[in-house]
mmCIF file of C-alpha atoms in Angstrom:
data_model
loop_
_atom_site.group_PDB
_atom_site.id
_atom_site.type_symbol
_atom_site.label_atom_id
_atom_site.label_comp_id
_atom_site.label_asym_id
_atom_site.label_seq_id
_atom_site.Cartn_x
_atom_site.Cartn_y
_atom_site.Cartn_z
ATOM 1 C CA MET A 1 38.027 4.064 -25.723
ATOM 2 C CA LYS A 2 39.071 0.753 -24.195
ATOM 3 C CA THR A 3 36.356 -1.249 -22.474
ATOM 4 C CA LYS A 4 38.323 -1.575 -19.240
ATOM 5 C CA VAL A 5 38.675 2.210 -18.893
ATOM 6 C CA ILE A 6 34.953 2.677 -19.558
ATOM 7 C CA ASN A 7 34.135 0.019 -16.968
ATOM 8 C CA TYR A 8 36.227 1.888 -14.404
ATOM 9 C CA ILE A 9 34.336 5.110 -15.241
ATOM 10 C CA ILE A 10 31.000 3.257 -14.900
ATOM 11 C CA SER A 11 32.086 1.843 -11.539
ATOM 12 C CA LEU A 12 33.112 5.324 -10.365
ATOM 13 C CA ILE A 13 29.729 6.771 -11.389
ATOM 14 C CA LEU A 14 27.881 4.009 -9.533
ATOM 15 C CA ILE A 15 30.060 4.484 -6.440
ATOM 16 C CA VAL A 16 29.177 8.206 -6.481
ATOM 17 C CA TYR A 17 25.485 7.243 -6.706
ATOM 18 C CA TYR A 18 25.981 4.855 -3.798
ATOM 19 C CA PHE A 19 27.445 7.557 -1.547
ATOM 20 C CA ILE A 20 24.723 10.043 -2.550
ATOM 21 C CA SER A 21 22.093 7.424 -1.664
ATOM 22 C CA ILE A 22 23.651 6.695 1.728
ATOM 23 C CA GLN A 23 24.118 10.402 2.489
ATOM 24 C CA ASN A 24 20.509 11.312 1.664
ATOM 25 C CA THR A 25 19.233 8.249 3.528
ATOM 26 C CA TYR A 26 21.156 9.319 6.632
ATOM 27 C CA LEU A 27 19.875 12.881 6.252
ATOM 28 C CA GLN A 28 16.206 11.952 5.823
ATOM 29 C CA ILE A 29 16.072 8.978 8.224
ATOM 30 C CA ILE A 30 18.472 9.893 11.058
ATOM 31 C CA ILE A 31 18.794 13.687 10.999
ATOM 32 C CA ASN A 32 15.428 14.945 9.716
ATOM 33 C CA LYS A 33 13.313 11.936 10.721
ATOM 34 C CA ASN A 34 11.267 12.908 7.671
ATOM 35 C CA GLY A 35 7.765 11.446 7.629
ATOM 36 C CA TRP A 36 7.818 11.052 3.849
ATOM 37 C CA TYR A 37 10.845 8.733 4.155
ATOM 38 C CA LEU A 38 11.161 7.335 7.665
ATOM 39 C CA GLY A 39 7.383 7.530 8.040
ATOM 40 C CA GLU A 40 6.835 5.354 4.985
ATOM 41 C CA TRP A 41 9.179 2.643 6.297
ATOM 42 C CA ILE A 42 7.445 2.419 9.690
ATOM 43 C CA ILE A 43 3.866 1.926 8.493
ATOM 44 C CA ASN A 44 2.922 -1.197 10.431
ATOM 45 C CA TYR A 45 0.172 -3.642 11.360
ATOM 46 C CA GLN A 46 0.612 -3.283 15.144
ATOM 47 C CA ASP A 47 -0.983 0.178 15.458
ATOM 48 C CA GLY A 48 -4.318 -0.686 13.853
ATOM 49 C CA GLY A 49 -4.259 -3.825 11.737
ATOM 50 C CA PHE A 50 -3.559 -4.934 8.161
ATOM 51 C CA LYS A 51 -2.827 -2.033 5.812
ATOM 52 C CA ARG A 52 -0.974 -1.026 2.680
ATOM 53 C CA ARG A 53 2.856 -0.822 2.893
ATOM 54 C CA GLY A 54 2.866 -2.165 6.457
ATOM 55 C CA LEU A 55 4.972 -5.323 6.133
ATOM 56 C CA PHE A 56 8.454 -3.932 6.781
ATOM 57 C CA GLY A 57 7.267 -1.483 9.405
ATOM 58 C CA THR A 58 5.818 -4.453 11.305
ATOM 59 C CA ILE A 59 9.216 -6.166 11.223
ATOM 60 C CA PHE A 60 11.041 -2.985 12.274
ATOM 61 C CA ILE A 61 8.639 -2.363 15.171
ATOM 62 C CA PHE A 62 9.175 -5.948 16.324
ATOM 63 C CA LEU A 63 12.965 -5.511 16.204
ATOM 64 C CA ASN A 64 12.656 -2.245 18.127
ATOM 65 C CA GLU A 65 10.614 -3.933 20.844
ATOM 66 C CA VAL A 66 13.073 -6.835 21.116
ATOM 67 C CA THR A 67 16.383 -4.942 20.900
ATOM 68 C CA LYS A 68 15.339 -1.471 22.169
ATOM 69 C CA ILE A 69 17.402 0.018 19.314
ATOM 70 C CA ASN A 70 15.901 3.262 17.957
ATOM 71 C CA LEU A 71 13.652 2.722 14.944
ATOM 72 C CA GLU A 72 15.558 5.209 12.806
ATOM 73 C CA TYR A 73 18.835 3.331 13.336
ATOM 74 C CA ILE A 74 17.228 -0.023 12.522
ATOM 75 C CA ILE A 75 15.810 1.350 9.274
ATOM 76 C CA PHE A 76 18.997 3.174 8.306
ATOM 77 C CA SER A 77 21.012 -0.027 8.888
ATOM 78 C CA PHE A 78 18.586 -1.957 6.700
ATOM 79 C CA LEU A 79 18.785 0.609 3.898
ATOM 80 C CA PHE A 80 22.574 0.763 4.217
ATOM 81 C CA LEU A 81 22.707 -2.998 3.561
ATOM 82 C CA VAL A 82 20.182 -2.764 0.711
ATOM 83 C CA TYR A 83 22.060 0.027 -1.081
ATOM 84 C CA THR A 84 25.431 -1.670 -0.520
ATOM 85 C CA LEU A 85 24.219 -4.959 -1.992
ATOM 86 C CA PHE A 86 22.393 -3.212 -4.821
ATOM 87 C CA PHE A 87 25.310 -1.134 -6.093
ATOM 88 C CA TYR A 88 27.821 -3.939 -5.522
ATOM 89 C CA MET A 89 25.754 -6.288 -7.696
ATOM 90 C CA LEU A 90 25.093 -3.576 -10.290
ATOM 91 C CA ILE A 91 28.811 -2.835 -10.664
ATOM 92 C CA LYS A 92 29.517 -6.554 -11.050
ATOM 93 C CA LEU A 93 26.780 -6.824 -13.687
ATOM 94 C CA PHE A 94 28.189 -3.962 -15.758
ATOM 95 C CA TRP A 95 31.731 -5.312 -15.432
ATOM 96 C CA LYS A 96 30.694 -8.525 -17.187
ATOM 97 C CA ASN A 97 29.764 -6.545 -20.288
ATOM 98 C CA LYS A 98 31.900 -4.871 -22.952
ATOM 99 C CA ASN A 99 30.540 -1.392 -22.362
ATOM 100 C CA ASN A 100 31.064 1.661 -24.527
ATOM 101 C CA LEU A 101 30.521 5.400 -24.144
ATOM 102 C CA ILE A 102 26.798 5.165 -24.923
ATOM 103 C CA THR A 103 26.417 3.142 -21.703
ATOM 104 C CA ILE A 104 27.716 6.121 -19.730
ATOM 105 C CA SER A 105 25.054 8.347 -21.328
ATOM 106 C CA ILE A 106 22.431 5.900 -20.019
ATOM 107 C CA LEU A 107 23.885 5.965 -16.497
ATOM 108 C CA LEU A 108 23.852 9.790 -16.469
ATOM 109 C CA LEU A 109 20.244 9.972 -17.677
ATOM 110 C CA PRO A 110 18.358 12.245 -15.215
ATOM 111 C CA SER A 111 15.232 10.088 -15.500
ATOM 112 C CA ALA A 112 17.091 6.945 -14.373
ATOM 113 C CA PHE A 113 20.023 6.577 -11.954
ATOM 114 C CA GLY A 114 21.297 10.007 -12.950
ATOM 115 C CA MET A 115 18.378 11.495 -11.026
ATOM 116 C CA LEU A 116 20.427 10.953 -7.860
ATOM 117 C CA LEU A 117 22.688 13.783 -9.038
ATOM 118 C CA LYS A 118 19.837 16.164 -9.844
ATOM 119 C CA ASP A 119 17.301 15.291 -7.131
ATOM 120 C CA PRO A 120 18.917 13.184 -4.360
ATOM 121 C CA THR A 121 15.575 13.042 -2.525
ATOM 122 C CA ILE A 122 14.712 10.083 -4.758
ATOM 123 C CA ALA A 123 16.936 8.044 -2.420
ATOM 124 C CA ALA A 124 15.701 6.396 0.810
ATOM 125 C CA LYS A 125 12.310 5.612 -0.711
ATOM 126 C CA LYS A 126 10.838 2.117 -0.700
ATOM 127 C CA ASP A 127 11.565 1.846 -4.423
ATOM 128 C CA VAL A 128 15.134 0.667 -3.804
ATOM 129 C CA PHE A 129 13.920 -2.607 -2.279
ATOM 130 C CA PHE A 130 11.923 -3.397 -5.431
ATOM 131 C CA LEU A 131 14.912 -2.448 -7.605
ATOM 132 C CA LEU A 132 17.132 -4.767 -5.563
ATOM 133 C CA LEU A 133 14.670 -7.646 -5.929
ATOM 134 C CA TYR A 134 14.521 -7.050 -9.682
ATOM 135 C CA LEU A 135 18.321 -6.916 -9.906
ATOM 136 C CA LEU A 136 18.621 -10.257 -8.071
ATOM 137 C CA TYR A 137 15.885 -11.708 -10.273
ATOM 138 C CA PHE A 138 17.576 -10.451 -13.442
ATOM 139 C CA VAL A 139 21.052 -11.685 -12.465
ATOM 140 C CA TYR A 140 19.780 -15.188 -11.786
ATOM 141 C CA LEU A 141 17.737 -15.328 -15.006
ATOM 142 C CA ASN A 142 20.624 -13.897 -17.007
ATOM 143 C CA SER A 143 22.938 -16.560 -15.550
ATOM 144 C CA LYS A 144 20.522 -19.280 -16.750
ATOM 145 C CA ILE A 145 19.933 -20.362 -13.160
ATOM 146 C CA ILE A 146 16.487 -21.896 -12.758
ATOM 147 C CA ILE A 147 14.417 -19.998 -10.197
ATOM 148 C CA ASN A 148 11.586 -21.867 -8.512
ATOM 149 C CA ASP A 149 8.298 -20.281 -9.606
ATOM 150 C CA PHE A 150 7.002 -20.190 -6.027
ATOM 151 C CA ILE A 151 10.041 -18.124 -5.017
ATOM 152 C CA ILE A 152 9.172 -15.591 -7.737
ATOM 153 C CA THR A 153 5.574 -15.521 -6.456
ATOM 154 C CA PHE A 154 6.756 -15.051 -2.879
ATOM 155 C CA PHE A 155 8.939 -12.048 -3.673
ATOM 156 C CA ILE A 156 6.277 -10.448 -5.888
ATOM 157 C CA ILE A 157 3.878 -10.600 -2.933
ATOM 158 C CA ILE A 158 6.559 -9.241 -0.570
ATOM 159 C CA ALA A 159 7.310 -6.382 -2.983
ATOM 160 C CA ILE A 160 3.612 -5.435 -3.264
ATOM 161 C CA LEU A 161 3.144 -5.591 0.523
ATOM 162 C CA ASN A 162 6.183 -3.313 0.784
ATOM 163 C CA HIS A 163 4.658 -0.824 -1.685
ATOM 164 C CA GLU A 164 1.644 -1.430 -3.921
ATOM 165 C CA ALA A 165 3.195 0.606 -6.768
ATOM 166 C CA THR A 166 5.186 -2.551 -7.564
ATOM 167 C CA PHE A 167 2.022 -4.001 -9.113
ATOM 168 C CA PHE A 168 2.116 -1.480 -11.942
ATOM 169 C CA TYR A 169 5.576 -2.667 -13.026
ATOM 170 C CA LEU A 170 4.484 -6.296 -13.283
ATOM 171 C CA PRO A 171 4.811 -6.349 -17.110
ATOM 172 C CA PHE A 172 8.526 -5.578 -16.745
ATOM 173 C CA ILE A 173 8.981 -8.577 -14.446
ATOM 174 C CA ALA A 174 6.997 -10.792 -16.833
ATOM 175 C CA PHE A 175 8.874 -9.482 -19.881
ATOM 176 C CA THR A 176 12.246 -10.221 -18.273
ATOM 177 C CA TYR A 177 11.120 -13.766 -17.472
ATOM 178 C CA PHE A 178 9.817 -14.230 -21.020
ATOM 179 C CA ILE A 179 13.054 -13.020 -22.639
ATOM 180 C CA LYS A 180 15.550 -14.721 -20.327
ATOM 181 C CA ASN A 181 13.775 -18.066 -19.812
ATOM 182 C CA GLU A 182 14.431 -20.686 -22.513
ATOM 183 C CA ALA A 183 11.168 -22.630 -22.176
ATOM 184 C CA SER A 184 8.490 -22.611 -24.903
ATOM 185 C CA ALA A 185 6.412 -19.442 -25.322
ATOM 186 C CA PHE A 186 3.209 -21.210 -24.219
ATOM 187 C CA LYS A 187 4.820 -22.585 -21.061
ATOM 188 C CA LYS A 188 6.320 -19.198 -20.180
ATOM 189 C CA ILE A 189 3.024 -17.350 -20.644
ATOM 190 C CA LYS A 190 1.218 -19.972 -18.523
ATOM 191 C CA LYS A 191 3.748 -19.593 -15.705
ATOM 192 C CA ILE A 192 3.640 -15.789 -15.900
ATOM 193 C CA ILE A 193 -0.142 -15.866 -15.497
ATOM 194 C CA ILE A 194 -0.204 -18.489 -12.713
ATOM 195 C CA PHE A 195 2.833 -17.480 -10.669
ATOM 196 C CA GLN A 196 3.059 -13.730 -11.289
ATOM 197 C CA ILE A 197 -0.128 -12.054 -12.504
ATOM 198 C CA VAL A 198 -2.721 -14.009 -10.488
ATOM 199 C CA PRO A 199 -0.881 -13.761 -7.110
ATOM 200 C CA ALA A 200 -0.263 -10.037 -7.701
ATOM 201 C CA ILE A 201 -3.947 -9.377 -8.458
ATOM 202 C CA ILE A 202 -5.054 -11.369 -5.392
ATOM 203 C CA THR A 203 -2.600 -9.466 -3.169
ATOM 204 C CA MET A 204 -3.802 -6.093 -4.489
ATOM 205 C CA ALA A 205 -7.435 -7.146 -4.040
ATOM 206 C CA LEU A 206 -6.772 -8.113 -0.413
ATOM 207 C CA LEU A 207 -4.986 -4.821 0.241
ATOM 208 C CA TYR A 208 -7.807 -2.685 -1.088
ATOM 209 C CA LYS A 209 -10.632 -4.855 0.242
ATOM 210 C CA PHE A 210 -9.357 -5.413 3.778
ATOM 211 C CA GLY A 211 -6.483 -2.959 4.159
ATOM 212 C CA MET A 212 -6.989 -0.089 6.589
ATOM 213 C CA ASN A 213 -5.842 3.503 6.168
ATOM 214 C CA ILE A 214 -2.096 4.033 6.483
ATOM 215 C CA LYS A 215 -2.732 6.353 9.430
ATOM 216 C CA THR A 216 -4.955 5.176 12.272
ATOM 217 C CA ASP A 217 -6.140 7.199 15.269
ATOM 218 C CA ASN A 218 -3.260 6.090 17.472
ATOM 219 C CA SER A 219 -0.431 5.877 14.902
ATOM 220 C CA ILE A 220 1.508 8.927 16.112
ATOM 221 C CA LEU A 221 1.050 8.015 19.781
ATOM 222 C CA PHE A 222 2.125 4.438 19.004
ATOM 223 C CA LEU A 223 5.366 5.703 17.426
ATOM 224 C CA LYS A 224 6.052 8.013 20.381
ATOM 225 C CA GLU A 225 5.625 5.053 22.721
ATOM 226 C CA HIS A 226 8.329 3.330 20.654
ATOM 227 C CA GLY A 227 10.696 6.250 21.091
ATOM 228 C CA LEU A 228 10.155 7.997 17.766
ATOM 229 C CA GLN A 229 9.163 11.638 17.276
ATOM 230 C CA LEU A 230 8.943 12.413 13.568
ATOM 231 C CA GLY A 231 10.488 15.727 12.542
ATOM 232 C CA GLN A 232 7.810 16.001 9.862
ATOM 233 C CA LEU A 233 4.618 13.945 9.887
ATOM 234 C CA GLY A 234 4.721 13.471 6.107
ATOM 235 C CA ILE A 235 2.666 10.472 5.120
ATOM 236 C CA TYR A 236 0.924 10.495 8.510
ATOM 237 C CA GLU A 237 -0.768 13.797 7.741
ATOM 238 C CA TYR A 238 -1.615 12.988 4.118
ATOM 239 C CA ASP A 239 -5.323 13.367 3.399
ATOM 240 C CA PRO A 240 -6.587 10.176 1.658
ATOM 241 C CA ASN A 241 -9.319 12.353 0.074
ATOM 242 C CA PHE A 242 -6.754 14.771 -1.359
ATOM 243 C CA ASN A 243 -7.936 16.076 -4.734
ATOM 244 C CA VAL A 244 -5.130 14.955 -7.024
ATOM 245 C CA LEU A 245 -6.785 16.382 -10.156
ATOM 246 C CA ASN A 246 -6.832 19.884 -8.671
ATOM 247 C CA PHE A 247 -3.153 19.495 -7.777
ATOM 248 C CA TYR A 248 -2.409 18.565 -11.402
ATOM 249 C CA LYS A 249 -4.328 21.611 -12.615
ATOM 250 C CA GLU A 250 -2.386 23.897 -10.259
ATOM 251 C CA HIS A 251 0.927 22.534 -11.590
ATOM 252 C CA LEU A 252 -0.171 21.817 -15.150
ATOM 253 C CA TYR A 253 2.928 23.206 -16.836
ATOM 254 C CA GLY A 254 5.324 21.226 -14.630
ATOM 255 C CA TYR A 255 3.507 17.958 -15.269
ATOM 256 C CA GLN A 256 3.362 18.607 -19.017
ATOM 257 C CA MET A 257 7.139 18.931 -18.977
ATOM 258 C CA TYR A 258 7.551 15.290 -17.939
ATOM 259 C CA ALA A 259 6.730 14.494 -21.572
ATOM 260 C CA ILE A 260 10.016 16.123 -22.638
ATOM 261 C CA SER A 261 12.030 14.092 -20.109
ATOM 262 C CA ILE A 262 10.344 10.876 -21.235
ATOM 263 C CA LEU A 263 10.969 11.636 -24.925
ATOM 264 C CA ILE A 264 14.653 12.414 -24.320
ATOM 265 C CA SER A 265 15.012 9.232 -22.273
ATOM 266 C CA ILE A 266 13.342 7.125 -24.950
ATOM 267 C CA LEU A 267 15.623 8.704 -27.554
ATOM 268 C CA THR A 268 18.733 7.915 -25.463
ATOM 269 C CA PHE A 269 17.728 4.284 -24.958
ATOM 270 C CA GLY A 270 16.686 4.068 -28.632
ATOM 271 C CA ILE A 271 20.161 5.169 -29.723
ATOM 272 C CA TYR A 272 21.707 2.650 -27.308
ATOM 273 C CA TYR A 273 19.602 -0.165 -28.782
ATOM 274 C CA ARG A 274 20.375 0.905 -32.353
ATOM 275 C CA PHE A 275 24.130 1.138 -31.720
ATOM 276 C CA ASN A 276 24.172 -2.358 -30.227
ATOM 277 C CA ASN A 277 21.801 -3.946 -32.768
ATOM 278 C CA LEU A 278 19.260 -4.795 -30.069
ATOM 279 C CA LYS A 279 15.572 -5.262 -30.800
ATOM 280 C CA ILE A 280 12.909 -3.082 -29.189
ATOM 281 C CA ASN A 281 9.808 -5.018 -28.171
ATOM 282 C CA ILE A 282 6.935 -2.680 -29.103
ATOM 283 C CA PRO A 283 4.093 -4.858 -27.670
ATOM 284 C CA PHE A 284 5.845 -4.898 -24.293
ATOM 285 C CA ILE A 285 6.209 -1.096 -24.306
ATOM 286 C CA ILE A 286 2.485 -0.714 -25.060
ATOM 287 C CA ILE A 287 1.438 -3.158 -22.303
ATOM 288 C CA GLN A 288 3.766 -1.601 -19.710
ATOM 289 C CA THR A 289 2.536 1.900 -20.607
ATOM 290 C CA ILE A 290 -1.107 0.834 -20.181
ATOM 291 C CA PHE A 291 -0.278 -0.700 -16.793
ATOM 292 C CA LEU A 292 1.400 2.500 -15.604
ATOM 293 C CA LEU A 293 -1.381 4.912 -16.582
ATOM 294 C CA PRO A 294 -3.501 4.340 -13.416
ATOM 295 C CA LEU A 295 -0.437 4.980 -11.239
ATOM 296 C CA PHE A 296 0.112 8.360 -12.896
ATOM 297 C CA TYR A 297 -3.550 9.187 -12.306
ATOM 298 C CA ILE A 298 -3.695 8.376 -8.579
ATOM 299 C CA ALA A 299 -0.184 9.369 -7.402
ATOM 300 C CA TYR A 300 1.309 12.793 -8.116
ATOM 301 C CA ASP A 301 5.044 12.063 -7.642
ATOM 302 C CA TRP A 302 5.463 11.336 -11.341
ATOM 303 C CA GLY A 303 9.237 11.728 -11.322
ATOM 304 C CA ARG A 304 9.434 8.749 -8.964
ATOM 305 C CA TRP A 305 7.411 6.444 -11.229
ATOM 306 C CA ILE A 306 9.349 7.506 -14.328
ATOM 307 C CA ASN A 307 12.613 6.963 -12.462
ATOM 308 C CA ILE A 308 11.645 3.387 -11.566
ATOM 309 C CA ILE A 309 10.826 2.348 -15.139
ATOM 310 C CA PHE A 310 14.035 3.784 -16.617
ATOM 311 C CA SER A 311 16.107 2.381 -13.716
ATOM 312 C CA LEU A 312 14.644 -1.081 -14.424
ATOM 313 C CA LEU A 313 15.503 -0.636 -18.090
ATOM 314 C CA THR A 314 19.072 0.386 -17.140
ATOM 315 C CA ILE A 315 19.466 -2.845 -15.156
ATOM 316 C CA PHE A 316 18.081 -4.798 -18.100
ATOM 317 C CA ILE A 317 20.498 -3.329 -20.647
ATOM 318 C CA ALA A 318 23.419 -4.017 -18.292
ATOM 319 C CA GLY A 319 22.944 -7.688 -19.113
ATOM 320 C CA GLU A 320 22.547 -7.248 -22.864
ATOM 321 C CA LYS A 321 25.375 -8.000 -25.254
ATOM 322 C CA THR A 322 27.015 -4.957 -26.811
ATOM 323 C CA ILE A 323 29.051 -4.589 -29.977
ATOM 324 C CA LEU A 324 32.276 -2.714 -30.642
ATOM 325 C CA SER A 325 31.997 1.036 -30.900
ATOM 326 C CA SER A 326 33.270 3.344 -33.643
ATOM 327 C CA LEU A 327 34.444 6.943 -33.860
ATOM 328 C CA LYS A 328 31.022 8.075 -35.123
ATOM 329 C CA LYS A 329 29.223 6.283 -32.287
ATOM 330 C CA ASP A 330 31.653 7.672 -29.713
ATOM 331 C CA ILE A 331 31.077 11.244 -30.917
ATOM 332 C CA ILE A 332 27.295 10.801 -30.705
ATOM 333 C CA ALA A 333 27.694 9.234 -27.247
ATOM 334 C CA ILE A 334 29.793 12.184 -26.012
ATOM 335 C CA VAL A 335 27.133 14.608 -27.295
ATOM 336 C CA LEU A 336 24.482 12.605 -25.404
ATOM 337 C CA ILE A 337 26.595 12.582 -22.229
ATOM 338 C CA LEU A 338 27.023 16.369 -22.380
ATOM 339 C CA PHE A 339 23.362 16.921 -23.240
ATOM 340 C CA ASN A 340 22.073 14.667 -20.451
ATOM 341 C CA SER A 341 24.209 16.559 -17.944
ATOM 342 C CA LEU A 342 22.414 19.814 -18.811
ATOM 343 C CA TRP A 343 18.842 18.947 -17.831
ATOM 344 C CA SER A 344 17.006 17.662 -14.783
ATOM 345 C CA MET A 345 13.803 15.891 -13.842
ATOM 346 C CA MET A 346 12.484 16.260 -10.300
ATOM 347 C CA VAL A 347 10.301 13.976 -8.215
ATOM 348 C CA LEU A 348 7.391 16.420 -7.975
ATOM 349 C CA HIS A 349 5.718 18.616 -10.651
ATOM 350 C CA GLN A 350 8.978 19.748 -12.291
ATOM 351 C CA GLY A 351 9.099 17.459 -15.266
ATOM 352 C CA PHE A 352 11.939 19.101 -17.151
ATOM 353 C CA LEU A 353 14.443 21.749 -16.063
ATOM 354 C CA THR A 354 17.483 23.147 -17.777
ATOM 355 C CA PHE A 355 18.945 26.662 -18.077
ATOM 356 C CA PRO A 356 16.590 29.415 -16.781
ATOM 357 C CA ARG A 357 16.380 31.188 -20.163
ATOM 358 C CA ILE A 358 15.449 27.968 -21.949
ATOM 359 C CA ASP A 359 12.940 27.140 -19.199
ATOM 360 C CA ASN A 360 11.308 30.560 -19.606
ATOM 361 C CA PHE A 361 11.185 30.187 -23.390
ATOM 362 C CA LEU A 362 9.572 26.746 -23.116
ATOM 363 C CA LYS A 363 7.044 28.040 -20.636
ATOM 364 C CA LYS A 364 6.049 30.921 -22.909
ATOM 365 C CA LEU A 365 5.867 28.560 -25.900
ATOM 366 C CA ILE A 366 3.682 26.030 -24.070
ATOM 367 C CA TYR A 367 1.260 28.661 -22.806
ATOM 368 C CA PHE A 368 1.124 30.320 -26.229
ATOM 369 C CA LEU A 369 0.211 27.023 -27.882
ATOM 370 C CA TYR A 370 -2.244 26.190 -25.098
ATOM 371 C CA PHE A 371 -4.188 29.445 -25.293
ATOM 372 C CA LYS A 372 -3.894 29.580 -29.100
ATOM 373 C CA PHE A 373 -5.407 26.149 -29.756
ATOM 374 C CA PHE A 374 -7.340 25.292 -26.594
#
C-alpha cells in the first residue's frame, strides 16, 4: 500500500483519538467534575502547603482568583490546548516517515494509544502533559537541534512536580538523549547524570521529605470557597494508608492478566523492529523495567503505567527510519491489526479482555494451574 495512503489512515486514527480525548476530558472535567480527574489537576499549595502533584493546581487556583473563571473551565481549556498540540505534533511526526501497515498495528495497540478506543477513561489524566513534554523533547532531538541542558532539567522537575510517576520513566528520557545526541558516550552519560538523574532524585527527595498529604483538613472547603463542588471526591477521599497488597490479592486474576497484554505488546513492537531492521537495546529495557517495578508495587492502576511506557515507545518509533514493505510483511501486519482490535486492556485490575468465552477459558486455565502447582 502506498505510503501516502497509509499516512492518511494514520492521521485519521490519531484524529479519532484526539476527539475521544477531548470528549472524555469534557465529560470528566466539566460534566462529572470527577475527583479522580478534575481533583488531581486542582491539588495545590494554597490549601495547606507544599505537596505532591500540586504545581499546576496552584497555577489554576491563582488564575481562578484573578479571572473568576470556574476552575473546571480553566482546566478543560488547558487540556484542550495540550491535546490539540500533542496530536498535531504527533501527526506531523508520523507524516515525515515512510510508514507501512505495521505502523497501524502499533497505533491500534490497546496498551498504547489504542487504549483510548477500549478504555477512554485513560484520557484527562496528568499523563498527557508528560507525554507532550516527551514529544517536544523527542522532536527537537530528532531534528538535531541542540537543547540547553538546563532546559531539560527544568522540564524534568516540572514534570515530576506535576506527577511524581514521571520519575519512574527517567530511563526512557535518558535513553532518547543517548540515542539522538551525537556527542561522545562519556559526555552523554555525564550530562544524563548531572542534568537529568541528580535533579530528579533531589526533586523526589524534597517531595517525600517535605511534601504534605494531597488532602489537608480544609481542602474540600477551600475548593468550595473557589466555586467548585466535586461530583465525586475521588483523590480527596483516598486513604494514604490503603492496603494495596490486599487489593492485589482481591483482584489477583485481573492483575496476572496484564502479563498477557505486555507480552502481546512486546511481540507487536518486536515485529515492527524486525521488519524495519531496527536494533532493540536490551540493557535499556532491563534498566527501564527495574525503574518501573516500584511504581507497580505502590500504585494499583497498572493499565495507566503500561499505557505510558508503550505510548512513549510509539512516539519514539515515529521518528525511526522504516524500510519498504513487502506482501509477506503486509499480510502479517493485517493479521496483527485484526488481532489487536480483538482484545482490551483496562486501567484497573482488568489486564486482558477479549471474547467472553476466551476470557472464561483463560480464567479456568489460570486457576487450574495455580491450584495445581501452588
